[in-house]
Amino acid sequence: MMFRVFLHRYVFLVVASLLAIFVAPYFNARIIPYHDTLLTFNIFYFFYNHLFYEGALAQWMPHYAYGLPASYWQIFALTPASYVSMFLGYVFRITDVLWLFKLSLALEHLFFLLGTFCLARILFKRLSTILMVCLGAVCMHSVWGQIFFELRIFYLFPLAAYFLVRFWMGKNPLWFWLTGAAIVLWTVGNTLYFPFLWVFAFFFICLIFVLHKNDAWKSLLVLTPNNVIPCLAVAGLGLVFFYSFAGISHFANMPYRGTSSYNSLGIFLTYGDTSTFPKLLEWLVLGNNWSIYLGALPLGFLLWSLINNRSVVNQAFWASTIAILWLSFGGFFAVAAYFFPGMSFYRHIGLMFGLLKPLILICAGFGWEHFWSQRSRSKYWYLVLMPFLFIFLFDSQGLSAAYLKGITQAHPSLNTLLAEFGFTTPGFRMMMYSLSAMVIGVLAYSKKWANASAVGIAILLLASVIDVCSFQYRSVEKSVFFEHPADAPYLYTVKTHRMAYQEQRTDLPSQGWEKDAWGMQYSAKSDQGIKYAAAYSFTQFEPCVTDLRQDFVPKNTEAFAMLNVLNPQNLKIISGCTQPKLRLVPNALLSSEPKQLEFMALKADVLNTVVLKTPEKEKEGSNQNLLNTGPPGEASVTHYSADHLEIKANVLSTGAWLVYADSYHPGWRARVDGKPIPIYLANLAFKSIYLPAGEHLVRFSFHNGLHTVCSYLIALFALLAGLGLLGLSVFLCWDSRKISKWL
């Protein structure tokens, strides 16, 4: 009895502690992310490193594609948990950025557990059901390769679903708009085509609610403060996100997406492959796909839920589950889904199984709740037959034959075959559940065991704990470690490092911190190392040319393609590959016509001449100071960061043009000796200012107007929401019963 009271009071503490145990091994400094997770770490490092030294959010990324605004990458990579982690790191002056990044991932897992717990509390009466669902939620922490599809695609789904169910139950419009706010919050730090999939999933949940003629939706039409104010707030947040993304889309093109960003039907159906039922079954039961494995226990009760439970909420979640699963097969239903508003922007329909994780857990929870509420002993036959049902499914789909063929080839003798039933193997987990089900069946029909249900629940929950522990141990074993001791010196590069100015672009880093940072990423996993150009923001290196993927390319640099073909030498000079990026040039050619500018850049002596674009209202050549003779002088950088550049210049002769091979953007401002001066578009894509003769102090600074304001609004919103979710988690650990009354 005392144990039951303890569980009721500290149930969230129990599952959160289990989560902490599972997460702890990944804080090993030798575990390094790769692929998409490595990309996310690179961007996290860039923003935190700038915050650590400059005390501000970076607005410009100088190492990416000759420089571009950082707003997209902020939305793409930084979640509410990221802002909480960076905030704590900044306050306590933590220099280990990889540790902070892992902390942010742990917090994202915690937020997923929090949302699952809150949703389970309002849907289920049994404590055992909440425990079973939460055990599935803490299972899976190998997100070191595909962070988006293995975690972020679903981690706030339970929280948004919780608000939606509260709206349907209580008819208070505030809960509906909190659902919208949760989806906006979910978008922070996510791929921008994910929200269309989320809306698609919630559409089917809402459809079932509407079909049952619940009048909660009528409350959205009433002009009350609980309706109007939250509606305007959510709409405002949405506009902030749209405006932030629009800023980068106007400045740069997306070569991997095309000008329209949406996918053709063929790409939608085939990009990233599609799924099959045998593949799904293999991933769910064997755990070969870490993004969806949630333990074998929920799967048996998932089927019971489908057959026996007729509650509206269960039907709603089943409708969404079936829709997502059906979509992943890439057939006729996927063709119809393509025309759902916004879904043409989505890709990777074969990698949506992460979103099935919370849906399956909730449906399985309804099955568990219904199963143990039945008083008939005949229900225990279902537990006994459950293992045989899974064996039949495996045999019928050809999975058993492939599995047995693999292990018999790897273990030709009986002694070695037993290794396939070790603690971390799927064979061990399936055997454990089979024995548990049979023991419960025997106890249920024994006259000495009147409380067979309580014993059966305890046995199955214990088996579930062993299951998730087995899977987590296996996932830690498969995490990416440095393979050779010689790689260990690279580990220091994950700590903060003040950004240094690179005088000239080269093909690869050749020395110092930049070279070690580059080596660290390839050491993490040679076949899954650096793939994205965002890695340059971590290595703090600007390449002359790159074969890494650039998701955004400034529109002005498209003219470089012409130079690369017709005059590659001019291209190398202009882009700072054979000459310094920052240099004084004595002469200038001016024009307001794009074609004439391209011709000038092609034919001009760009070593001594800069090609400038002038406003159309200015007459070409009207400024007599544009042509000078004699040496121009010298310039040196005294301070450098992502958003600021300070230069000491000594200009000889009558004046010169200071040319900086960094992308031109109207958000850049220049001051010479404290006085603002105009910045010209130089050499097709870069920037330049005019300096008269003498010594000068030049300051470049980047402030992107309203886009910068939106950047801080997003960060503030995400930070406050993240701190709120973290605080709620702490209070739930203190006493789940008291806090749950408010939820």
XYZ file of C-alpha atoms in Angstrom:
743
model
C 0.000 0.000 0.000
C 2.798 2.424 0.896
C 4.549 1.593 -2.362
C 1.374 2.407 -4.284
C 1.054 5.765 -2.496
C 4.700 6.480 -3.276
C 4.137 5.738 -6.962
C 1.061 7.971 -7.123
C 3.034 10.831 -5.620
C 6.345 10.331 -7.401
C 5.407 8.537 -10.618
C 6.936 11.249 -12.800
C 10.077 11.248 -10.660
C 10.402 7.494 -11.208
C 10.205 7.663 -15.004
C 12.303 10.859 -15.154
C 14.995 9.145 -13.060
C 14.984 6.216 -15.466
C 15.354 8.710 -18.299
C 18.342 10.318 -16.532
C 19.981 6.894 -16.143
C 19.533 6.196 -19.846
C 20.867 9.601 -20.891
C 23.909 9.671 -18.576
C 26.221 7.414 -20.665
C 25.929 9.726 -23.653
C 27.664 12.524 -21.766
C 30.896 10.618 -22.332
C 33.138 13.127 -24.112
C 34.137 10.504 -26.690
C 30.610 10.099 -28.037
C 30.437 12.368 -31.071
C 27.405 13.054 -33.312
C 27.421 12.549 -37.062
C 25.313 13.311 -40.155
C 22.283 15.558 -39.370
C 23.019 15.608 -35.644
C 26.560 16.757 -36.404
C 25.095 19.514 -38.575
C 22.867 20.598 -35.692
C 25.797 20.581 -33.269
C 27.834 22.742 -35.671
C 25.108 25.383 -35.706
C 24.541 25.124 -31.946
C 28.282 25.654 -31.456
C 28.295 28.719 -33.703
C 25.446 30.443 -31.854
C 26.639 29.551 -28.363
C 30.251 30.478 -29.096
C 29.135 33.919 -30.306
C 26.875 34.332 -27.263
C 29.707 33.302 -24.935
C 32.159 35.912 -26.228
C 29.893 38.683 -27.556
C 26.869 38.376 -25.254
C 24.427 38.496 -28.183
C 22.685 36.276 -30.709
C 24.647 35.990 -33.941
C 22.807 37.549 -36.885
C 25.342 36.849 -39.635
C 27.175 33.639 -40.626
C 30.447 34.773 -42.264
C 31.794 31.277 -42.968
C 28.815 30.006 -44.972
C 28.554 30.704 -48.729
C 30.556 33.971 -48.488
C 28.289 35.075 -45.639
C 24.531 35.184 -45.161
C 21.970 36.009 -42.439
C 21.777 33.487 -39.612
C 17.992 33.671 -39.115
C 17.162 30.446 -40.977
C 19.751 28.399 -39.119
C 18.515 29.788 -35.828
C 14.990 28.539 -36.609
C 16.306 25.289 -38.076
C 18.662 24.148 -35.300
C 17.853 25.813 -31.954
C 14.963 24.319 -29.971
C 13.563 25.656 -26.685
C 15.851 23.144 -24.967
C 18.796 24.606 -26.916
C 18.036 28.091 -25.614
C 17.727 26.817 -22.043
C 21.048 25.000 -22.371
C 22.771 28.044 -23.891
C 21.296 30.301 -21.235
C 22.615 28.069 -18.445
C 25.966 27.796 -20.187
C 26.250 31.565 -20.546
C 25.278 32.234 -16.927
C 27.705 29.652 -15.531
C 30.386 30.317 -18.199
C 30.539 26.698 -19.376
C 33.093 26.200 -22.149
C 32.322 22.590 -23.143
C 29.848 23.190 -25.979
C 29.376 19.500 -26.811
C 28.313 18.869 -23.210
C 25.772 21.682 -23.456
C 24.504 20.290 -26.754
C 23.984 16.885 -25.141
C 22.192 18.608 -22.266
C 19.812 20.206 -24.767
C 19.067 16.776 -26.286
C 18.393 15.376 -22.821
C 15.968 18.232 -22.157
C 14.169 17.515 -25.439
C 13.698 13.905 -24.276
C 12.436 15.240 -20.959
C 9.906 17.484 -22.711
C 8.681 14.495 -24.721
C 8.266 12.528 -21.505
C 6.500 15.494 -19.870
C 3.985 15.806 -22.705
C 3.376 12.051 -22.725
C 2.827 12.039 -18.969
C 0.385 14.975 -19.079
C -1.577 13.391 -21.925
C -1.692 10.015 -20.180
C -2.907 11.619 -16.928
C -6.070 12.976 -18.548
C -6.781 9.930 -20.721
C -6.163 7.051 -18.317
C -7.292 6.285 -14.788
C -4.899 3.454 -14.000
C -1.467 4.286 -12.663
C -0.104 1.193 -14.415
C -1.281 2.564 -17.771
C 0.593 5.821 -17.189
C 3.709 3.857 -16.247
C 3.476 1.628 -19.316
C 3.074 4.587 -21.670
C 5.881 6.570 -20.014
C 8.235 3.567 -20.125
C 7.766 3.553 -23.887
C 8.454 7.292 -23.957
C 11.846 6.994 -22.236
C 12.948 4.188 -24.575
C 15.175 5.500 -27.384
C 18.037 7.887 -27.018
C 20.276 7.139 -29.982
C 19.793 10.362 -31.907
C 23.410 10.819 -32.931
C 22.837 10.514 -36.669
C 19.288 11.634 -37.543
C 18.202 14.025 -34.804
C 15.235 15.333 -36.778
C 13.634 12.019 -37.724
C 14.695 10.239 -34.529
C 13.505 12.851 -32.040
C 12.422 16.308 -33.146
C 9.748 15.169 -35.565
C 7.657 13.959 -32.610
C 9.042 15.256 -29.299
C 6.361 17.935 -28.720
C 3.496 16.020 -30.309
C 2.172 14.738 -26.930
C 2.133 18.269 -25.500
C 0.201 19.654 -28.482
C -2.163 16.655 -28.356
C -2.688 17.231 -24.626
C -3.873 20.795 -25.262
C -6.136 19.628 -28.101
C -7.774 16.907 -25.992
C -8.275 19.392 -23.149
C -10.039 21.694 -25.618
C -12.285 18.870 -26.822
C -13.117 17.840 -23.251
C -13.539 21.270 -21.667
C -14.708 23.412 -24.626
C -12.423 26.247 -23.542
C -10.930 27.939 -26.643
C -7.792 28.817 -24.695
C -6.702 25.155 -24.953
C -7.142 25.201 -28.724
C -4.880 28.203 -29.111
C -2.373 26.614 -26.755
C -2.315 23.747 -29.254
C -1.380 26.255 -31.934
C 1.279 27.795 -29.683
C 2.713 24.336 -28.998
C 2.972 23.658 -32.744
C 4.736 26.996 -33.255
C 7.075 26.142 -30.385
C 7.609 22.733 -31.963
C 8.679 24.455 -35.177
C 11.548 26.156 -33.338
C 14.620 24.066 -34.088
C 12.983 21.891 -36.729
C 12.971 21.318 -40.454
C 10.480 23.774 -41.900
C 8.499 21.184 -43.855
C 7.664 19.177 -40.699
C 4.712 21.401 -39.622
C 2.750 20.370 -42.709
C 3.027 16.734 -41.608
C 1.973 17.660 -38.060
C -1.108 19.488 -39.322
C -1.880 16.448 -41.487
C -1.703 14.175 -38.412
C -3.835 16.480 -36.244
C -6.364 16.856 -39.048
C -7.489 13.239 -38.622
C -7.707 13.585 -34.840
C -9.867 16.679 -35.232
C -11.928 14.983 -37.940
C -12.993 12.205 -35.557
C -13.818 14.772 -32.865
C -15.981 16.748 -35.301
C -17.783 13.647 -36.569
C -18.875 12.870 -33.011
C -20.739 16.177 -33.003
C -18.906 17.721 -30.106
C -19.803 21.414 -29.913
C -16.414 22.499 -28.563
C -15.610 24.016 -31.963
C -18.455 26.510 -31.581
C -16.526 28.213 -28.760
C -13.957 29.359 -31.324
C -16.589 31.594 -32.922
C -17.367 33.521 -29.734
C -15.603 36.868 -29.279
C -14.327 36.463 -25.731
C -10.938 37.390 -24.242
C -10.138 33.663 -23.837
C -10.549 33.327 -27.579
C -9.450 36.585 -29.214
C -6.271 37.346 -27.242
C -4.681 33.862 -27.603
C -5.716 33.790 -31.273
C -3.918 37.071 -31.948
C -0.869 35.907 -29.970
C -0.551 32.658 -31.944
C -1.103 34.513 -35.226
C 1.597 36.993 -34.219
C 4.046 34.186 -33.468
C 3.299 32.621 -36.829
C 3.919 35.918 -38.608
C 7.247 36.334 -36.803
C 8.383 32.933 -38.064
C 7.158 33.586 -41.582
C 8.847 36.981 -41.702
C 12.132 35.548 -40.406
C 12.178 32.844 -43.063
C 11.105 35.275 -45.780
C 14.202 37.366 -45.043
C 16.607 34.587 -46.000
C 14.480 33.416 -48.947
C 14.623 36.910 -50.487
C 18.382 37.093 -50.045
C 19.407 33.575 -51.093
C 18.322 30.723 -53.317
C 17.904 27.103 -52.229
C 19.720 24.975 -54.820
C 18.501 21.721 -53.258
C 14.887 22.840 -53.306
C 14.506 24.998 -56.405
C 12.882 28.394 -56.570
C 9.407 27.237 -55.458
C 10.543 24.947 -52.599
C 7.746 22.436 -53.154
C 8.233 18.888 -54.476
C 6.830 17.300 -57.574
C 4.562 14.314 -57.032
C 7.346 11.962 -58.119
C 9.813 13.379 -55.589
C 7.145 13.359 -52.888
C 6.473 9.645 -53.427
C 10.055 8.432 -53.804
C 12.483 10.827 -52.074
C 14.158 9.001 -49.191
C 12.482 5.703 -50.115
C 9.141 4.422 -48.845
C 8.120 1.921 -46.200
C 6.566 -1.540 -46.129
C 4.659 -3.418 -43.487
C 7.437 -6.035 -42.959
C 9.961 -3.250 -42.478
C 7.716 -1.551 -39.920
C 7.167 -4.824 -38.059
C 10.896 -5.496 -37.980
C 11.638 -2.043 -36.609
C 8.910 -2.176 -33.987
C 9.704 -5.630 -32.624
C 13.453 -6.012 -33.196
C 14.386 -2.383 -32.655
C 16.487 -2.138 -35.819
C 15.274 1.434 -36.234
C 15.980 3.498 -33.121
C 13.515 6.230 -34.000
C 10.419 4.085 -33.404
C 11.322 1.326 -30.944
C 9.257 1.747 -27.790
C 9.480 -1.686 -26.206
C 7.582 -4.822 -27.165
C 4.971 -4.500 -24.382
C 2.814 -1.757 -25.997
C 2.507 -3.673 -29.271
C 0.334 -6.468 -27.925
C -2.056 -4.029 -26.282
C -2.084 -1.918 -29.438
C -3.983 -4.729 -31.174
C -6.333 -5.110 -28.183
C -7.072 -1.381 -28.402
C -7.987 -1.654 -32.072
C -10.333 -4.590 -31.505
C -11.995 -3.766 -28.195
C -11.785 -0.077 -27.253
C -14.460 2.168 -28.788
C -13.731 5.472 -27.042
C -13.743 8.594 -29.215
C -10.216 9.656 -28.287
C -8.886 6.171 -29.051
C -10.560 6.260 -32.457
C -9.124 9.726 -33.101
C -5.557 8.629 -32.352
C -6.034 5.447 -34.358
C -7.226 7.492 -37.345
C -4.064 9.592 -37.209
C -1.878 6.497 -36.743
C -3.365 4.752 -39.764
C -3.095 7.908 -41.890
C 0.628 8.361 -41.136
C 1.359 4.658 -41.627
C -0.607 4.518 -44.881
C 1.125 7.639 -46.154
C 4.566 6.075 -45.566
C 3.784 3.262 -48.041
C 3.813 5.746 -50.925
C 0.734 4.395 -52.722
C -2.606 5.834 -53.812
C -3.283 7.312 -50.383
C 0.054 9.144 -50.560
C -1.011 10.596 -53.924
C -4.187 11.932 -52.298
C -2.189 13.233 -49.305
C 0.095 15.159 -51.684
C -2.824 17.508 -52.404
C -3.479 18.149 -48.712
C -2.633 21.837 -48.060
C 1.127 22.209 -47.607
C 2.027 18.518 -47.958
C 3.691 19.117 -51.328
C 6.518 20.787 -49.379
C 7.149 17.618 -47.363
C 9.703 14.979 -48.333
C 10.957 11.722 -46.793
C 7.595 9.972 -46.456
C 9.548 6.803 -45.665
C 11.103 8.405 -42.583
C 7.997 9.398 -40.640
C 7.970 6.488 -38.191
C 9.156 8.677 -35.351
C 5.784 10.429 -35.410
C 4.115 7.035 -34.983
C 5.865 6.571 -31.640
C 3.591 8.790 -29.478
C 0.510 7.735 -31.458
C 1.188 4.034 -30.904
C 1.914 4.615 -27.211
C -1.424 6.357 -26.626
C -3.389 3.734 -28.581
C -1.590 0.986 -26.652
C -2.469 2.803 -23.435
C -6.156 2.554 -24.307
C -5.674 -1.163 -24.938
C -3.917 -1.691 -21.591
C -6.568 0.304 -19.739
C -9.403 -1.687 -21.303
C -7.675 -5.053 -20.886
C -7.101 -4.793 -17.153
C -10.598 -3.409 -16.538
C -12.110 -6.688 -17.778
C -12.921 -9.149 -15.000
C -13.137 -12.286 -17.108
C -10.198 -14.633 -16.738
C -10.438 -15.532 -20.405
C -8.568 -12.350 -21.210
C -5.350 -14.025 -20.015
C -5.507 -16.335 -23.006
C -4.733 -13.270 -25.073
C -1.471 -12.782 -23.152
C -0.521 -16.415 -23.693
C -1.331 -16.281 -27.406
C 0.325 -12.890 -27.951
C 3.892 -14.274 -28.502
C 2.551 -16.828 -30.979
C 0.735 -14.048 -32.817
C 3.988 -12.134 -33.274
C 5.772 -15.310 -34.391
C 3.041 -15.884 -36.971
C 3.379 -12.319 -38.261
C 7.163 -12.695 -38.512
C 6.875 -16.021 -40.317
C 4.198 -14.797 -42.733
C 6.202 -11.701 -43.708
C 9.432 -13.645 -44.274
C 11.212 -11.903 -41.405
C 11.817 -15.073 -39.391
C 13.503 -16.814 -42.316
C 15.822 -13.876 -42.960
C 16.594 -13.521 -39.244
C 17.348 -17.242 -38.779
C 19.469 -17.323 -41.905
C 21.546 -14.438 -40.623
C 22.177 -15.821 -37.158
C 22.891 -19.382 -38.338
C 25.491 -18.075 -40.763
C 27.040 -15.961 -38.034
C 26.758 -18.712 -35.374
C 27.144 -22.137 -37.055
C 27.367 -24.081 -33.775
C 24.875 -24.329 -30.922
C 27.231 -22.721 -28.418
C 27.744 -19.629 -30.539
C 24.044 -19.550 -31.394
C 23.274 -18.938 -27.714
C 25.065 -15.601 -28.044
C 22.060 -14.418 -30.059
C 20.049 -14.549 -26.843
C 22.312 -12.262 -24.852
C 20.940 -9.419 -22.723
C 20.990 -6.811 -25.512
C 19.510 -8.988 -28.276
C 15.933 -8.998 -29.623
C 15.857 -12.758 -28.966
C 16.321 -12.196 -25.248
C 13.563 -9.584 -25.126
C 11.049 -11.741 -26.995
C 11.859 -14.803 -24.859
C 11.429 -12.732 -21.682
C 7.980 -11.505 -22.737
C 6.885 -14.979 -23.800
C 7.834 -16.461 -20.430
C 6.178 -13.556 -18.595
C 2.916 -14.053 -20.490
C 2.890 -17.779 -19.798
C 3.616 -17.275 -16.081
C 0.751 -14.774 -15.836
C -1.555 -17.198 -17.633
C -0.712 -19.998 -15.207
C -1.179 -17.728 -12.185
C -4.507 -16.448 -13.502
C -5.988 -19.946 -13.515
C -4.510 -20.917 -10.189
C -7.009 -20.803 -7.319
C -4.296 -19.598 -4.946
C -3.872 -16.329 -6.819
C -6.975 -14.229 -6.410
C -5.069 -11.027 -7.248
C -3.708 -12.273 -10.559
C -4.294 -8.887 -12.224
C -2.014 -7.017 -9.818
C 0.671 -9.678 -10.136
C 0.317 -9.747 -13.921
C 0.634 -5.974 -14.162
C 3.744 -6.019 -11.973
C 5.376 -8.794 -14.019
C 4.701 -7.084 -17.345
C 5.891 -3.674 -16.136
C 9.060 -5.267 -14.777
C 9.568 -6.996 -18.112
C 9.080 -3.648 -19.850
C 11.740 -2.024 -17.643
C 14.176 -4.843 -18.479
C 13.250 -4.468 -22.156
C 14.026 -0.753 -22.349
C 17.209 -1.233 -20.275
C 18.345 -3.940 -22.697
C 17.654 -1.741 -25.698
C 19.347 1.304 -24.179
C 22.444 -0.701 -23.310
C 22.600 -1.873 -26.922
C 22.184 1.644 -28.266
C 25.039 2.919 -26.070
C 27.261 0.136 -27.396
C 26.529 1.254 -30.948
C 27.142 4.962 -30.302
C 29.917 6.657 -32.212
C 33.234 6.623 -30.345
C 36.652 7.814 -31.418
C 38.285 4.665 -32.704
C 41.938 5.548 -32.097
C 43.669 7.216 -29.136
C 45.438 9.484 -31.620
C 42.122 11.209 -32.257
C 41.714 12.271 -28.632
C 43.607 15.606 -29.024
C 40.852 16.794 -31.360
C 38.365 16.777 -28.493
C 39.489 20.190 -27.267
C 37.861 21.762 -30.331
C 34.352 21.213 -28.905
C 35.095 23.914 -26.333
C 34.526 27.618 -26.913
C 37.061 29.353 -29.124
C 37.160 33.058 -29.926
C 36.556 33.594 -33.615
C 39.722 34.599 -35.477
C 39.813 36.556 -38.703
C 40.913 34.564 -41.755
C 42.858 36.866 -44.050
C 42.524 34.756 -47.179
C 40.341 31.858 -48.278
C 41.970 28.486 -48.926
C 40.693 25.081 -49.966
C 41.214 23.366 -46.598
C 42.374 24.387 -43.110
C 46.106 23.908 -42.896
C 47.043 24.684 -39.318
C 45.926 25.516 -35.806
C 42.513 25.173 -34.237
C 40.671 25.207 -37.558
C 42.591 22.162 -38.824
C 41.932 20.214 -35.604
C 38.240 21.163 -35.631
C 38.003 19.900 -39.207
C 39.775 16.674 -38.242
C 37.487 16.132 -35.249
C 34.393 15.973 -37.426
C 35.877 13.455 -39.819
C 37.209 11.413 -36.900
C 33.696 11.085 -35.534
C 32.678 8.708 -38.314
C 34.579 8.744 -41.557
C 31.675 7.651 -43.757
C 29.191 10.000 -42.079
C 31.417 12.975 -41.342
C 31.080 16.453 -42.773
C 28.300 16.687 -45.359
C 26.949 20.215 -44.931
C 28.630 23.575 -45.499
C 27.320 24.697 -42.098
C 30.325 22.788 -40.709
C 32.455 25.798 -41.630
C 30.659 27.759 -38.915
C 32.033 25.296 -36.376
C 35.525 25.071 -37.827
C 35.537 28.878 -38.263
C 37.017 28.429 -41.704
C 36.097 30.067 -45.019
C 36.855 27.859 -48.038
C 37.778 29.036 -51.485
C 35.615 26.329 -53.055
C 33.563 23.584 -51.447
C 31.865 20.356 -52.438
C 29.782 20.315 -49.259
C 26.040 20.813 -49.452
C 24.963 24.457 -49.344
C 21.244 24.756 -48.642
C 21.364 28.497 -49.274
C 23.444 30.457 -51.754
C 23.262 34.292 -51.906
C 21.589 35.350 -55.150
C 24.371 37.806 -56.011
C 26.961 35.013 -56.103
C 25.179 33.311 -59.009
C 27.087 35.670 -61.294
C 30.258 33.876 -60.159
C 29.304 30.915 -62.328
C 29.935 33.095 -65.372
C 33.310 34.242 -64.040
C 34.370 30.704 -63.178
C 33.905 29.686 -66.814
C 35.179 32.783 -68.627
C 37.728 34.287 -66.229
C 38.508 32.038 -63.240
C 41.505 34.183 -62.299
C 39.275 37.200 -61.664
C 36.971 34.997 -59.610
C 39.827 33.918 -57.343
C 40.951 37.502 -56.830
C 37.444 38.832 -56.159
C 36.518 36.049 -53.732
C 39.712 36.385 -51.675
C 41.350 33.123 -52.748
C 44.563 34.517 -54.260
C 44.359 37.930 -52.581
C 43.327 39.005 -49.073
C 39.593 39.203 -48.449
C 40.076 42.725 -47.097
C 42.163 45.034 -49.222
C 42.493 48.615 -50.446
C 41.925 49.191 -54.156
C 42.800 52.485 -55.862
C 40.335 52.469 -58.766
C 36.618 51.875 -59.271
C 34.201 51.323 -62.137
C 30.575 52.233 -61.499
C 27.343 51.166 -63.090
C 23.729 50.543 -62.130
C 23.109 47.926 -64.849
C 23.589 44.257 -63.766
C 24.761 43.085 -67.216
C 27.303 45.870 -67.462
C 28.576 45.036 -63.975
C 29.108 41.437 -65.037
C 30.986 42.567 -68.140
C 33.170 44.886 -66.046
C 33.977 42.129 -63.546
C 34.901 39.858 -66.446
C 37.194 42.304 -68.242
C 38.489 44.661 -65.529
C 41.830 44.501 -63.757
C 40.142 43.468 -60.500
C 43.476 43.404 -58.700
C 43.560 47.211 -58.828
C 39.944 48.026 -59.648
C 36.658 47.382 -57.881
C 33.397 47.120 -59.799
C 30.654 48.959 -57.915
C 26.904 49.062 -58.301
C 25.505 52.536 -57.770
C 21.928 53.650 -57.256
C 20.240 54.482 -60.538
C 19.810 58.119 -59.513
C 23.602 58.611 -59.451
C 25.394 59.378 -62.705
C 28.138 56.957 -63.588
C 31.587 58.425 -63.176
C 30.328 61.644 -61.577
C 32.558 61.204 -58.515
C 36.032 62.374 -59.462
C 37.623 60.537 -56.516
C 36.911 57.146 -58.064
C 40.118 57.069 -60.101
C 43.385 57.375 -58.216
C 47.062 56.770 -58.810
C 49.763 55.486 -56.533
C 49.759 52.779 -53.848
C 46.443 52.603 -51.974
C 47.843 51.939 -48.491
C 47.195 49.154 -45.999
C 44.410 47.882 -43.730
C 44.440 45.449 -40.803
C 41.682 43.867 -38.691
C 41.746 44.686 -34.974
C 38.495 43.014 -33.877
C 36.396 40.332 -35.535
C 33.164 38.518 -34.763
C 30.205 37.237 -36.734
C 28.377 40.590 -36.706
C 31.208 43.077 -36.259
C 34.485 43.952 -37.953
C 36.877 46.666 -36.800
C 39.678 47.815 -39.097
C 42.589 50.230 -38.905
C 43.327 51.662 -42.322
C 46.125 53.931 -43.512
C 45.185 55.302 -46.923
C 47.883 56.872 -49.082
C 47.506 59.036 -52.154
C 44.158 60.839 -52.513
C 41.915 57.993 -51.375
C 41.074 54.336 -51.966
C 38.266 51.792 -51.844
C 38.200 49.316 -48.982
C 36.875 46.063 -50.455
C 35.703 43.241 -48.213
C 35.003 39.845 -49.836
C 31.981 39.126 -47.676
C 28.418 39.050 -49.028
C 26.692 42.382 -49.507
C 23.493 42.797 -47.507
C 21.538 45.993 -46.777
C 21.663 45.131 -43.078
C 25.373 45.946 -42.921
C 26.347 49.405 -41.628
C 29.724 51.123 -41.845
C 31.241 53.924 -39.799
C 34.521 55.676 -40.521
C 35.943 57.533 -37.536
C 32.475 57.367 -35.979
C 30.597 58.782 -38.990
C 28.175 56.613 -41.003
C 29.001 56.152 -44.688
C 27.306 54.205 -47.489
C 28.274 50.644 -48.417
C 28.367 49.747 -52.114
C 27.715 46.392 -53.741
C 31.209 45.493 -54.952
C 32.444 42.920 -57.454
C 28.945 41.534 -58.047
C 28.405 40.151 -54.533
C 30.606 41.789 -51.892
C 30.847 45.154 -50.156
C 33.058 48.207 -50.344
C 33.370 51.686 -48.863
C 35.359 54.742 -49.910
C 38.136 56.044 -47.622
C 39.875 59.411 -48.074
C 43.601 59.750 -47.496
C 44.872 59.344 -43.941
C 44.492 57.017 -40.978
C 40.982 55.785 -40.188
C 39.127 53.536 -37.798
C 36.472 51.586 -39.723
C 33.665 49.629 -38.092
C 31.327 47.259 -39.939
C 28.289 46.031 -38.014
C 25.290 43.950 -39.010
C 21.775 44.712 -37.825
C 19.024 43.317 -39.991
C 16.291 45.657 -38.823
C 12.997 43.958 -38.017
C 14.523 40.560 -38.811
C 16.918 41.007 -35.902
C 13.997 41.966 -33.657
C 12.165 38.805 -34.765
C 15.283 36.764 -34.049
C 15.301 37.918 -30.436
C 11.523 37.482 -30.118
C 11.846 33.856 -31.236
C 14.709 33.296 -28.814
C 12.794 34.893 -25.939
C 9.624 32.927 -26.677
C 11.549 29.650 -26.918
C 13.628 30.340 -23.804
C 10.619 31.220 -21.632
C 8.685 28.200 -22.921
C 11.689 25.934 -22.354
C 12.204 27.220 -18.812
C 8.474 26.784 -18.173
C 8.526 23.161 -19.343
C 11.649 22.478 -17.300
C 10.082 24.074 -14.223
C 6.907 22.031 -14.657
C 9.000 18.870 -14.922
C 10.774 19.700 -11.656
C 7.485 20.359 -9.853
C 6.023 17.100 -11.147
C 9.040 15.278 -9.751
C 8.350 16.900 -6.388
C 4.729 15.776 -6.170
C 2.868 14.433 -9.191
C -0.521 14.428 -7.451
C -0.680 18.124 -6.535
C 0.624 19.461 -9.828
C -1.509 17.066 -11.852
C -4.657 18.717 -10.457
C -3.716 21.863 -12.366
C -3.066 20.015 -15.635
